[in-house]
Short mmCIF file of C-alpha atoms in Angstrom, two decimals:
data_model
loop_
_atom_site.label_atom_id
_atom_site.label_comp_id
_atom_site.label_asym_id
_atom_site.label_seq_id
_atom_site.Cartn_x
_atom_site.Cartn_y
_atom_site.Cartn_z
CA MET H 1 -0.01 0.05 0.11
CA ALA H 2 3.18 2.12 0.87
CA PHE H 3 4.64 1.45 -2.57
CA VAL H 4 1.88 2.55 -4.22
CA LEU H 5 1.37 6.03 -1.78
CA LEU H 6 5.02 6.83 -2.95
CA ARG H 7 4.39 6.10 -6.67
CA ILE H 8 1.15 7.97 -7.15
CA ARG H 9 3.13 10.97 -5.35
CA TYR H 10 6.32 10.51 -7.19
CA ARG H 11 4.38 10.32 -10.67
CA ARG H 12 2.27 13.67 -9.79
CA GLY H 13 5.46 15.68 -8.48
CA LYS H 14 7.34 14.64 -11.75
CA SER H 15 4.17 15.50 -14.24
CA ALA H 16 3.11 18.72 -12.41
CA PRO H 17 5.48 20.75 -13.05
CA GLN H 18 5.46 20.03 -17.29
CA GLN H 19 1.96 20.79 -16.87
CA ALA H 20 1.92 24.23 -15.61
CA GLU H 21 4.83 24.73 -18.41
CA SER H 22 2.52 24.19 -21.15
CA LEU H 23 -0.24 25.95 -19.81
CA CYS H 24 1.83 29.27 -20.32
CA THR H 25 3.67 28.62 -23.64
CA VAL H 26 -0.03 27.29 -25.00
CA THR H 27 -1.62 31.07 -24.90
CA ARG H 28 1.54 33.32 -25.61
CA GLU H 29 1.49 34.79 -28.88
CA ARG H 30 4.41 36.71 -30.05
CA ILE H 31 3.64 40.37 -30.54
CA SER H 32 6.69 43.26 -30.07
CA ASP H 33 7.16 45.07 -26.72
CA TYR H 34 4.66 48.04 -28.69
CA GLU H 35 2.25 46.85 -30.67
CA PRO H 36 -0.22 46.70 -27.05
CA LEU H 37 0.74 50.55 -27.14
CA GLN H 38 -0.47 50.58 -30.31
CA ALA H 39 -3.17 48.91 -30.08
CA THR H 40 -4.48 51.40 -27.06
CA ASP H 41 -3.64 54.45 -28.82
CA ASP H 42 -0.77 54.66 -26.81
CA LEU H 43 -3.33 54.08 -23.54
CA SER H 44 -5.78 56.48 -24.41
CA GLU H 45 -8.46 57.41 -22.41
CA CYS H 46 -10.99 56.20 -24.88
CA ASN H 47 -9.58 52.77 -24.50
CA LEU H 48 -9.81 52.26 -20.86
CA ILE H 49 -11.84 49.73 -18.95
CA VAL H 50 -11.06 50.33 -15.57
CA PHE H 51 -8.14 51.93 -13.13
CA GLY H 52 -7.61 50.27 -9.96
CA SER H 53 -4.93 50.22 -7.74
CA PHE H 54 -1.83 48.95 -9.13
CA GLY H 55 -2.73 49.98 -12.93
CA SER H 56 -5.05 50.81 -15.41
CA VAL H 57 -6.69 48.05 -18.09
CA TYR H 58 -7.27 48.82 -21.67
CA LYS H 59 -9.76 47.44 -24.31
CA ASP H 60 -8.29 46.90 -28.00
CA VAL H 61 -7.92 44.59 -30.86
CA LEU H 62 -4.40 43.58 -32.54
CA ARG H 63 -3.53 43.75 -36.01
CA SER H 64 -4.19 39.72 -35.60
CA GLY H 65 -7.89 40.72 -35.28
CA THR H 66 -7.81 39.55 -31.17
CA ALA H 67 -9.61 41.40 -28.50
CA ILE H 68 -7.58 42.10 -26.32
CA ALA H 69 -7.19 43.63 -22.85
CA VAL H 70 -3.96 45.55 -20.95
CA LYS H 71 -3.19 45.81 -17.49
CA VAL H 72 -0.78 48.20 -17.55
CA PHE H 73 0.82 48.22 -13.79
CA ASN H 74 2.00 51.71 -12.37
CA LEU H 75 5.39 50.75 -11.61
CA GLN H 76 5.62 54.24 -9.19
CA LEU H 77 4.03 51.92 -6.75
CA ASP H 78 6.83 49.47 -5.17
CA ALA H 79 4.04 46.97 -5.19
CA ALA H 80 2.65 46.61 -8.57
CA PHE H 81 6.45 45.15 -9.39
CA LYS H 82 5.10 41.72 -6.89
CA SER H 83 1.62 42.21 -8.37
CA PHE H 84 2.89 41.30 -11.89
CA ASP H 85 4.93 38.33 -11.36
CA LYS H 86 2.16 37.03 -9.01
CA GLU H 87 -0.60 37.39 -11.68
CA TYR H 88 1.62 36.66 -14.37
CA ASP H 89 2.51 33.24 -12.53
CA VAL H 90 -1.07 32.41 -10.96
CA LEU H 91 -2.53 33.48 -14.51
CA CYS H 92 -0.58 31.29 -16.81
CA SER H 93 -0.30 28.30 -14.20
CA LEU H 94 -4.38 27.95 -13.65
CA ARG H 95 -7.07 27.01 -16.11
CA HIS H 96 -10.47 27.32 -15.36
CA ARG H 97 -13.46 28.74 -18.10
CA ASN H 98 -14.29 31.85 -15.56
CA LEU H 99 -10.58 33.05 -15.90
CA VAL H 100 -8.93 35.44 -18.41
CA LYS H 101 -6.23 33.43 -20.52
CA VAL H 102 -2.35 35.41 -21.20
CA ILE H 103 -1.88 35.97 -24.43
CA THR H 104 1.58 37.50 -23.45
CA SER H 105 3.63 40.25 -21.45
CA CYS H 106 5.85 43.52 -21.81
CA SER H 107 8.31 43.53 -19.32
CA ASN H 108 11.15 46.21 -18.67
CA LEU H 109 12.89 48.25 -16.79
CA ASP H 110 9.83 51.57 -17.44
CA PHE H 111 6.69 48.99 -18.68
CA LYS H 112 5.12 46.22 -17.35
CA ALA H 113 1.78 45.08 -18.81
CA LEU H 114 0.18 41.64 -19.21
CA VAL H 115 -1.79 40.92 -22.43
CA LEU H 116 -5.17 39.19 -21.62
CA GLU H 117 -8.23 37.35 -23.69
CA TYR H 118 -11.26 40.38 -23.62
CA MET H 119 -14.02 38.65 -22.01
CA THR H 120 -16.82 40.32 -23.80
CA ASN H 121 -19.49 39.92 -21.29
CA GLY H 122 -18.16 42.34 -18.97
CA GLY H 123 -17.27 42.10 -15.60
CA LEU H 124 -18.64 40.12 -12.03
CA GLU H 125 -19.86 43.24 -10.87
CA LYS H 126 -23.16 44.22 -13.05
CA TYR H 127 -23.72 40.42 -12.14
CA LEU H 128 -22.64 40.46 -8.40
CA TYR H 129 -24.33 44.45 -8.04
CA SER H 130 -26.58 44.52 -10.01
CA HIS H 131 -30.33 45.87 -8.63
CA ASN H 132 -32.48 43.67 -10.45
#
C-alpha cells in the first residue's frame, strides 16, 4: 500500500511542473513590446476599461484581430512589481473557464503589462451588484 502511494506521489510531483509550464506556452503569442501600446492608442482614455489600485486596463484589438485587454501596471508603486509577477504566474498556471487567458506579457524597466484575452461579457460586478 505504501509503495503505491509513494509511486503516485512521485508521478504527480514529476508531471505537475511540466503541465504548468505548457499551460503558459500554449497561450503565448509573439508580439512586439510596442504593439499593445499601438493597439490602445498609446493608452488613450477612450480605450480605458477600468482604473485599479496597481494600474489600468485598456481594451483593443491586435493586428491579428485578437480582442485584448492590456493591464498596465503603475510602476511608481513598489507593490505593482510583485503584483505583476504574481498575476502572471497565477494566470499562466491555472485553467478555468471563468479566468482570462494570458496572451503574453510585456516587461522592461519602464513598462510592465499583461496582455490578456478580452472577455466580452463584462465584469463580475455587473452580475454581483445588479439592482434587478
